[in-house]
């Protein structure tokens, strides 16, 4: 007997959707397998491919000029202002591994992570987190991170939470006035093998997180205590709260290339208010 599904499918036909973001009333996602960046109307589910980056697409953000998108394989951040995307920042000086997530610092700059090692050839090893300011200057702001992945910044820009996938933990930092990270602490240490991936922060400081290979998306409060969970239709890899209060979840059946060519990826949506403690519905 399978667990009940708490989501509905908003849009399908992606290969491996990742890094969902809410922007101008729409849900934006990267397709890691195709390099496409798309926006989705949250009411109709209609999908519009906006642009494509070379190689694998990942983290998304915006600045005063346009959209920002990571190319994992180029190890660079591209900017798109409506025409052809152009290379904005080269991350290769900071890491020899794939670049992955990008998160706005809410001050005109952004944080960029990287995997830190070859997923198919090496064991996990520590890597760094990079901050890029509004002028394009890039510096390392945190070291000794095991798979820095999903990120979320508090509305006032003073706190960063980060999923360390291969340490099975969610880490919290304070962000000082200059964009430096301080007061590093483990918000929650998860069971071995959980591998938290894409995350988001709610208004009260709680964290929603998706775990690699699991269809269950979990919610912990600001102290790290789990308060609820929900189940998607297939493995969930990232999640984001929309401006409409709904939770948008990127799902795909796995990482097998042959399977991804069949485009199994979906963007699913759930109403957190309809999910009670431990995933039991409180209303329909």
mmCIF file of C-alpha atoms in Angstrom:
data_model
loop_
_atom_site.group_PDB
_atom_site.id
_atom_site.type_symbol
_atom_site.label_atom_id
_atom_site.label_comp_id
_atom_site.label_asym_id
_atom_site.label_seq_id
_atom_site.Cartn_x
_atom_site.Cartn_y
_atom_site.Cartn_z
ATOM 1 C CA UNK A 1 0.000 0.000 0.000
ATOM 2 C CA UNK A 2 1.424 3.377 -1.028
ATOM 3 C CA UNK A 3 1.278 6.599 0.962
ATOM 4 C CA UNK A 4 -1.427 9.082 -0.107
ATOM 5 C CA UNK A 5 -0.196 11.869 -2.360
ATOM 6 C CA UNK A 6 -0.636 15.376 -0.931
ATOM 7 C CA UNK A 7 0.147 17.267 -4.151
ATOM 8 C CA UNK A 8 -1.415 17.978 -7.496
ATOM 9 C CA UNK A 9 0.569 18.172 -10.723
ATOM 10 C CA UNK A 10 0.804 21.728 -11.989
ATOM 11 C CA UNK A 11 3.018 21.104 -15.033
ATOM 12 C CA UNK A 12 4.778 18.116 -16.610
ATOM 13 C CA UNK A 13 7.082 17.330 -19.528
ATOM 14 C CA UNK A 14 10.341 18.402 -17.891
ATOM 15 C CA UNK A 15 13.356 16.105 -17.686
ATOM 16 C CA UNK A 16 14.728 17.105 -14.275
ATOM 17 C CA UNK A 17 13.215 20.352 -12.962
ATOM 18 C CA UNK A 18 15.229 22.049 -10.240
ATOM 19 C CA UNK A 19 15.679 25.277 -8.277
ATOM 20 C CA UNK A 20 12.069 26.570 -8.251
ATOM 21 C CA UNK A 21 11.650 30.292 -7.695
ATOM 22 C CA UNK A 22 8.661 32.630 -7.411
ATOM 23 C CA UNK A 23 9.079 35.739 -9.570
ATOM 24 C CA UNK A 24 6.507 38.263 -10.795
ATOM 25 C CA UNK A 25 3.597 36.001 -9.950
ATOM 26 C CA UNK A 26 4.971 32.925 -11.704
ATOM 27 C CA UNK A 27 6.972 29.830 -10.793
ATOM 28 C CA UNK A 28 10.331 29.625 -12.552
ATOM 29 C CA UNK A 29 12.357 26.404 -12.805
ATOM 30 C CA UNK A 30 15.577 25.191 -14.365
ATOM 31 C CA UNK A 31 15.698 21.897 -16.233
ATOM 32 C CA UNK A 32 19.014 20.378 -15.227
ATOM 33 C CA UNK A 33 19.018 17.904 -18.115
ATOM 34 C CA UNK A 34 18.110 20.263 -20.976
ATOM 35 C CA UNK A 35 19.524 23.609 -19.815
ATOM 36 C CA UNK A 36 16.131 25.284 -20.239
ATOM 37 C CA UNK A 37 14.801 27.907 -17.854
ATOM 38 C CA UNK A 38 11.007 28.129 -17.882
ATOM 39 C CA UNK A 39 8.225 30.029 -16.176
ATOM 40 C CA UNK A 40 4.915 28.453 -15.208
ATOM 41 C CA UNK A 41 1.563 30.175 -14.737
ATOM 42 C CA UNK A 42 0.451 28.973 -11.271
ATOM 43 C CA UNK A 43 -3.219 29.160 -12.280
ATOM 44 C CA UNK A 44 -3.252 27.431 -15.666
ATOM 45 C CA UNK A 45 -0.017 25.417 -15.465
ATOM 46 C CA UNK A 46 1.047 26.696 -18.886
ATOM 47 C CA UNK A 47 4.809 26.544 -19.403
ATOM 48 C CA UNK A 48 6.911 29.099 -21.260
ATOM 49 C CA UNK A 49 10.573 28.380 -22.025
ATOM 50 C CA UNK A 50 12.327 31.681 -21.415
ATOM 51 C CA UNK A 51 15.949 30.873 -22.319
ATOM 52 C CA UNK A 52 18.564 28.163 -22.291
ATOM 53 C CA UNK A 53 22.034 28.136 -20.738
ATOM 54 C CA UNK A 54 24.884 26.015 -22.102
ATOM 55 C CA UNK A 55 25.084 22.624 -20.405
ATOM 56 C CA UNK A 56 23.046 21.861 -17.278
ATOM 57 C CA UNK A 57 20.887 24.597 -15.749
ATOM 58 C CA UNK A 58 20.560 25.046 -11.987
ATOM 59 C CA UNK A 59 20.221 27.950 -9.508
ATOM 60 C CA UNK A 60 18.123 30.984 -10.437
ATOM 61 C CA UNK A 61 17.911 34.588 -9.300
ATOM 62 C CA UNK A 62 17.362 38.151 -10.492
ATOM 63 C CA UNK A 63 19.219 41.436 -10.340
ATOM 64 C CA UNK A 64 18.472 44.924 -11.659
ATOM 65 C CA UNK A 65 19.367 43.854 -15.205
ATOM 66 C CA UNK A 66 17.588 40.537 -15.600
ATOM 67 C CA UNK A 67 17.500 36.866 -14.690
ATOM 68 C CA UNK A 68 20.539 34.943 -13.443
ATOM 69 C CA UNK A 69 21.000 31.219 -14.044
ATOM 70 C CA UNK A 70 23.774 28.788 -13.198
ATOM 71 C CA UNK A 71 25.318 26.536 -15.815
ATOM 72 C CA UNK A 72 26.546 23.562 -13.799
ATOM 73 C CA UNK A 73 28.905 22.230 -16.450
ATOM 74 C CA UNK A 74 30.255 25.650 -17.500
ATOM 75 C CA UNK A 75 30.749 26.485 -13.801
ATOM 76 C CA UNK A 76 29.408 29.948 -14.501
ATOM 77 C CA UNK A 77 26.459 32.237 -13.881
ATOM 78 C CA UNK A 78 24.659 33.570 -16.951
ATOM 79 C CA UNK A 79 22.512 36.685 -17.178
ATOM 80 C CA UNK A 80 19.440 36.968 -19.376
ATOM 81 C CA UNK A 81 17.773 40.293 -20.192
ATOM 82 C CA UNK A 82 15.428 39.042 -22.909
ATOM 83 C CA UNK A 83 17.985 38.259 -25.616
ATOM 84 C CA UNK A 84 20.692 35.606 -25.677
ATOM 85 C CA UNK A 85 22.030 34.790 -22.199
ATOM 86 C CA UNK A 86 25.584 35.995 -21.587
ATOM 87 C CA UNK A 87 28.221 34.774 -19.171
ATOM 88 C CA UNK A 88 28.142 37.009 -16.094
ATOM 89 C CA UNK A 89 30.439 35.406 -13.486
ATOM 90 C CA UNK A 90 33.019 32.626 -13.853
ATOM 91 C CA UNK A 91 33.007 30.300 -10.815
ATOM 92 C CA UNK A 92 35.866 28.079 -12.046
ATOM 93 C CA UNK A 93 38.535 29.848 -9.926
ATOM 94 C CA UNK A 94 36.695 28.689 -6.797
ATOM 95 C CA UNK A 95 35.941 25.043 -7.564
ATOM 96 C CA UNK A 96 36.821 22.282 -9.998
ATOM 97 C CA UNK A 97 33.393 20.681 -9.556
ATOM 98 C CA UNK A 98 29.959 21.517 -10.902
ATOM 99 C CA UNK A 99 28.367 24.763 -9.804
ATOM 100 C CA UNK A 100 24.836 24.241 -8.509
ATOM 101 C CA UNK A 101 22.694 26.617 -6.446
ATOM 102 C CA UNK A 102 22.315 30.394 -6.542
ATOM 103 C CA UNK A 103 20.412 32.493 -4.007
ATOM 104 C CA UNK A 104 19.856 36.249 -3.845
ATOM 105 C CA UNK A 105 21.221 37.976 -0.740
ATOM 106 C CA UNK A 106 18.360 40.532 -0.973
ATOM 107 C CA UNK A 107 20.965 43.318 -1.238
ATOM 108 C CA UNK A 108 21.834 43.130 -4.929
ATOM 109 C CA UNK A 109 24.299 40.247 -4.680
ATOM 110 C CA UNK A 110 23.979 36.490 -4.472
ATOM 111 C CA UNK A 111 25.483 33.313 -3.062
ATOM 112 C CA UNK A 112 26.683 30.479 -5.330
ATOM 113 C CA UNK A 113 27.416 26.879 -4.321
ATOM 114 C CA UNK A 114 29.153 23.962 -5.953
ATOM 115 C CA UNK A 115 29.052 20.195 -5.557
ATOM 116 C CA UNK A 116 32.684 19.937 -4.452
ATOM 117 C CA UNK A 117 33.595 16.607 -6.067
ATOM 118 C CA UNK A 118 32.692 14.248 -8.906
ATOM 119 C CA UNK A 119 29.474 12.481 -7.960
ATOM 120 C CA UNK A 120 30.401 9.437 -10.043
ATOM 121 C CA UNK A 121 34.142 9.198 -9.395
ATOM 122 C CA UNK A 122 34.982 10.516 -5.917
ATOM 123 C CA UNK A 123 33.833 10.366 -2.305
ATOM 124 C CA UNK A 124 32.392 13.605 -0.868
ATOM 125 C CA UNK A 125 34.900 16.253 0.122
ATOM 126 C CA UNK A 126 34.515 19.758 1.567
ATOM 127 C CA UNK A 127 34.103 22.780 -0.659
ATOM 128 C CA UNK A 128 33.289 26.491 -0.433
ATOM 129 C CA UNK A 129 30.395 28.911 -0.779
ATOM 130 C CA UNK A 130 30.965 32.030 -2.891
ATOM 131 C CA UNK A 131 29.339 35.447 -2.553
ATOM 132 C CA UNK A 132 29.083 37.772 -5.559
ATOM 133 C CA UNK A 133 28.318 41.406 -4.765
ATOM 134 C CA UNK A 134 26.331 43.873 -6.870
ATOM 135 C CA UNK A 135 29.533 45.019 -8.608
ATOM 136 C CA UNK A 136 30.444 41.459 -9.645
ATOM 137 C CA UNK A 137 33.238 40.890 -7.110
ATOM 138 C CA UNK A 138 33.309 37.251 -5.977
ATOM 139 C CA UNK A 139 34.795 36.015 -2.689
ATOM 140 C CA UNK A 140 34.647 32.848 -0.597
ATOM 141 C CA UNK A 141 32.414 33.396 2.439
ATOM 142 C CA UNK A 142 32.281 29.865 3.905
ATOM 143 C CA UNK A 143 34.556 26.816 3.768
ATOM 144 C CA UNK A 144 34.437 23.147 4.767
ATOM 145 C CA UNK A 145 30.919 22.593 3.451
ATOM 146 C CA UNK A 146 29.884 19.092 2.387
ATOM 147 C CA UNK A 147 27.744 19.543 -0.702
ATOM 148 C CA UNK A 148 26.327 23.069 -0.212
ATOM 149 C CA UNK A 149 23.022 22.823 -1.995
ATOM 150 C CA UNK A 150 19.601 24.427 -1.422
ATOM 151 C CA UNK A 151 19.713 27.898 0.137
ATOM 152 C CA UNK A 152 17.252 30.445 1.487
ATOM 153 C CA UNK A 153 17.770 33.964 2.840
ATOM 154 C CA UNK A 154 15.495 35.587 5.416
ATOM 155 C CA UNK A 155 13.288 38.465 4.200
ATOM 156 C CA UNK A 156 15.455 41.040 5.982
ATOM 157 C CA UNK A 157 18.646 39.600 4.502
ATOM 158 C CA UNK A 158 20.271 38.840 7.866
ATOM 159 C CA UNK A 159 20.167 35.027 7.834
ATOM 160 C CA UNK A 160 21.117 32.270 5.403
ATOM 161 C CA UNK A 161 20.088 28.641 5.736
ATOM 162 C CA UNK A 162 21.895 26.042 3.660
ATOM 163 C CA UNK A 163 21.434 22.337 2.992
ATOM 164 C CA UNK A 164 24.718 20.435 3.290
ATOM 165 C CA UNK A 165 23.605 17.417 1.310
ATOM 166 C CA UNK A 166 26.451 15.066 2.103
ATOM 167 C CA UNK A 167 26.644 16.011 5.783
ATOM 168 C CA UNK A 168 22.905 15.325 6.246
ATOM 169 C CA UNK A 169 22.362 18.670 7.904
ATOM 170 C CA UNK A 170 20.855 22.104 7.476
ATOM 171 C CA UNK A 171 23.233 24.871 8.491
ATOM 172 C CA UNK A 172 22.388 28.429 9.492
ATOM 173 C CA UNK A 173 24.526 31.581 9.221
ATOM 174 C CA UNK A 174 24.104 35.210 10.144
ATOM 175 C CA UNK A 175 24.799 37.657 7.290
ATOM 176 C CA UNK A 176 26.583 40.804 8.421
ATOM 177 C CA UNK A 177 26.245 44.248 6.832
ATOM 178 C CA UNK A 178 29.081 43.529 4.411
ATOM 179 C CA UNK A 179 27.650 40.215 3.217
ATOM 180 C CA UNK A 180 30.035 38.107 5.289
ATOM 181 C CA UNK A 181 28.722 34.951 6.978
ATOM 182 C CA UNK A 182 29.102 34.603 10.747
ATOM 183 C CA UNK A 183 27.744 32.566 13.681
ATOM 184 C CA UNK A 184 27.634 29.276 11.790
ATOM 185 C CA UNK A 185 25.499 26.652 13.488
ATOM 186 C CA UNK A 186 23.745 23.387 12.692
ATOM 187 C CA UNK A 187 20.017 24.043 12.630
ATOM 188 C CA UNK A 188 19.149 20.361 12.333
ATOM 189 C CA UNK A 189 21.240 17.205 12.038
ATOM 190 C CA UNK A 190 19.265 14.732 9.956
ATOM 191 C CA UNK A 191 19.470 10.925 10.001
ATOM 192 C CA UNK A 192 22.381 9.454 7.991
ATOM 193 C CA UNK A 193 21.547 9.149 4.308
ATOM 194 C CA UNK A 194 18.797 11.799 4.319
ATOM 195 C CA UNK A 195 20.709 14.021 1.884
ATOM 196 C CA UNK A 196 18.693 17.261 2.003
ATOM 197 C CA UNK A 197 18.559 18.965 -1.387
ATOM 198 C CA UNK A 198 16.384 21.948 -2.318
ATOM 199 C CA UNK A 199 14.958 23.976 0.580
ATOM 200 C CA UNK A 200 12.977 27.078 1.441
ATOM 201 C CA UNK A 201 12.392 29.181 4.534
ATOM 202 C CA UNK A 202 8.940 30.176 5.745
ATOM 203 C CA UNK A 203 7.954 33.470 7.379
ATOM 204 C CA UNK A 204 8.525 32.124 10.899
ATOM 205 C CA UNK A 205 12.028 30.815 10.155
ATOM 206 C CA UNK A 206 11.013 27.200 9.625
ATOM 207 C CA UNK A 207 12.478 25.169 6.775
ATOM 208 C CA UNK A 208 10.867 23.028 4.094
ATOM 209 C CA UNK A 209 13.301 20.552 2.556
ATOM 210 C CA UNK A 210 13.311 17.862 -0.096
ATOM 211 C CA UNK A 211 15.662 14.881 0.312
ATOM 212 C CA UNK A 212 17.385 13.086 -2.558
ATOM 213 C CA UNK A 213 15.414 10.082 -3.734
ATOM 214 C CA UNK A 214 12.468 10.582 -1.362
ATOM 215 C CA UNK A 215 8.946 11.645 -2.309
ATOM 216 C CA UNK A 216 8.407 13.071 1.185
ATOM 217 C CA UNK A 217 8.973 16.812 1.689
ATOM 218 C CA UNK A 218 9.449 17.785 5.325
ATOM 219 C CA UNK A 219 8.919 20.950 7.353
ATOM 220 C CA UNK A 220 10.938 21.777 10.472
ATOM 221 C CA UNK A 221 10.421 24.778 12.722
ATOM 222 C CA UNK A 222 13.045 27.429 13.503
ATOM 223 C CA UNK A 223 14.562 25.164 16.169
ATOM 224 C CA UNK A 224 14.862 22.180 13.822
ATOM 225 C CA UNK A 225 11.904 20.178 15.151
ATOM 226 C CA UNK A 226 9.820 18.485 12.463
ATOM 227 C CA UNK A 227 6.234 19.734 12.487
ATOM 228 C CA UNK A 228 4.742 18.288 9.302
ATOM 229 C CA UNK A 229 5.435 16.483 6.050
ATOM 230 C CA UNK A 230 3.786 15.830 2.716
ATOM 231 C CA UNK A 231 4.169 13.255 -0.032
ATOM 232 C CA UNK A 232 4.645 14.054 -3.730
ATOM 233 C CA UNK A 233 3.828 11.729 -6.627
ATOM 234 C CA UNK A 234 7.496 10.774 -7.178
ATOM 235 C CA UNK A 235 10.928 11.675 -5.756
ATOM 236 C CA UNK A 236 11.149 15.359 -4.823
ATOM 237 C CA UNK A 237 14.385 17.302 -5.321
ATOM 238 C CA UNK A 238 13.551 20.913 -4.472
ATOM 239 C CA UNK A 239 10.730 23.053 -3.104
ATOM 240 C CA UNK A 240 9.769 26.707 -2.855
ATOM 241 C CA UNK A 241 6.969 28.660 -1.255
ATOM 242 C CA UNK A 242 5.149 30.901 -3.688
ATOM 243 C CA UNK A 243 3.805 34.369 -3.124
ATOM 244 C CA UNK A 244 0.375 32.743 -3.120
ATOM 245 C CA UNK A 245 1.217 30.696 -0.009
ATOM 246 C CA UNK A 246 1.420 27.387 -1.862
ATOM 247 C CA UNK A 247 4.433 25.065 -1.873
ATOM 248 C CA UNK A 248 5.881 24.263 -5.307
ATOM 249 C CA UNK A 249 7.878 21.046 -5.607
ATOM 250 C CA UNK A 250 10.188 19.840 -8.382
ATOM 251 C CA UNK A 251 9.974 16.080 -8.878
ATOM 252 C CA UNK A 252 11.492 13.525 -11.233
ATOM 253 C CA UNK A 253 11.838 9.763 -11.220
ATOM 254 C CA UNK A 254 15.617 9.760 -10.793
ATOM 255 C CA UNK A 255 18.938 10.583 -12.399
ATOM 256 C CA UNK A 256 19.117 7.874 -15.058
ATOM 257 C CA UNK A 257 19.830 9.611 -18.388
ATOM 258 C CA UNK A 258 17.694 7.237 -20.447
ATOM 259 C CA UNK A 259 14.773 7.887 -18.132
ATOM 260 C CA UNK A 260 15.304 11.655 -18.231
ATOM 261 C CA UNK A 261 15.133 11.597 -22.015
ATOM 262 C CA UNK A 262 11.504 10.518 -21.576
ATOM 263 C CA UNK A 263 10.891 13.748 -19.601
ATOM 264 C CA UNK A 264 9.359 12.392 -16.407
ATOM 265 C CA UNK A 265 9.826 15.654 -14.506
ATOM 266 C CA UNK A 266 6.928 17.512 -12.930
ATOM 267 C CA UNK A 267 6.261 20.625 -10.928
ATOM 268 C CA UNK A 268 3.761 19.755 -8.223
ATOM 269 C CA UNK A 269 1.933 22.005 -5.793
ATOM 270 C CA UNK A 270 0.532 21.586 -2.288
ATOM 271 C CA UNK A 271 -1.248 23.818 0.191
ATOM 272 C CA UNK A 272 0.686 23.622 3.481
ATOM 273 C CA UNK A 273 -2.399 24.816 5.353
ATOM 274 C CA UNK A 274 -4.228 21.640 4.328
ATOM 275 C CA UNK A 275 -1.489 19.384 5.689
ATOM 276 C CA UNK A 276 -1.459 18.776 9.430
ATOM 277 C CA UNK A 277 1.204 17.290 11.648
ATOM 278 C CA UNK A 278 2.949 14.252 10.087
ATOM 279 C CA UNK A 279 1.247 14.858 6.782
ATOM 280 C CA UNK A 280 -2.372 14.243 7.834
ATOM 281 C CA UNK A 281 -4.846 16.469 6.031
ATOM 282 C CA UNK A 282 -6.717 18.955 8.162
ATOM 283 C CA UNK A 283 -9.196 19.976 5.473
ATOM 284 C CA UNK A 284 -9.903 19.395 1.788
#
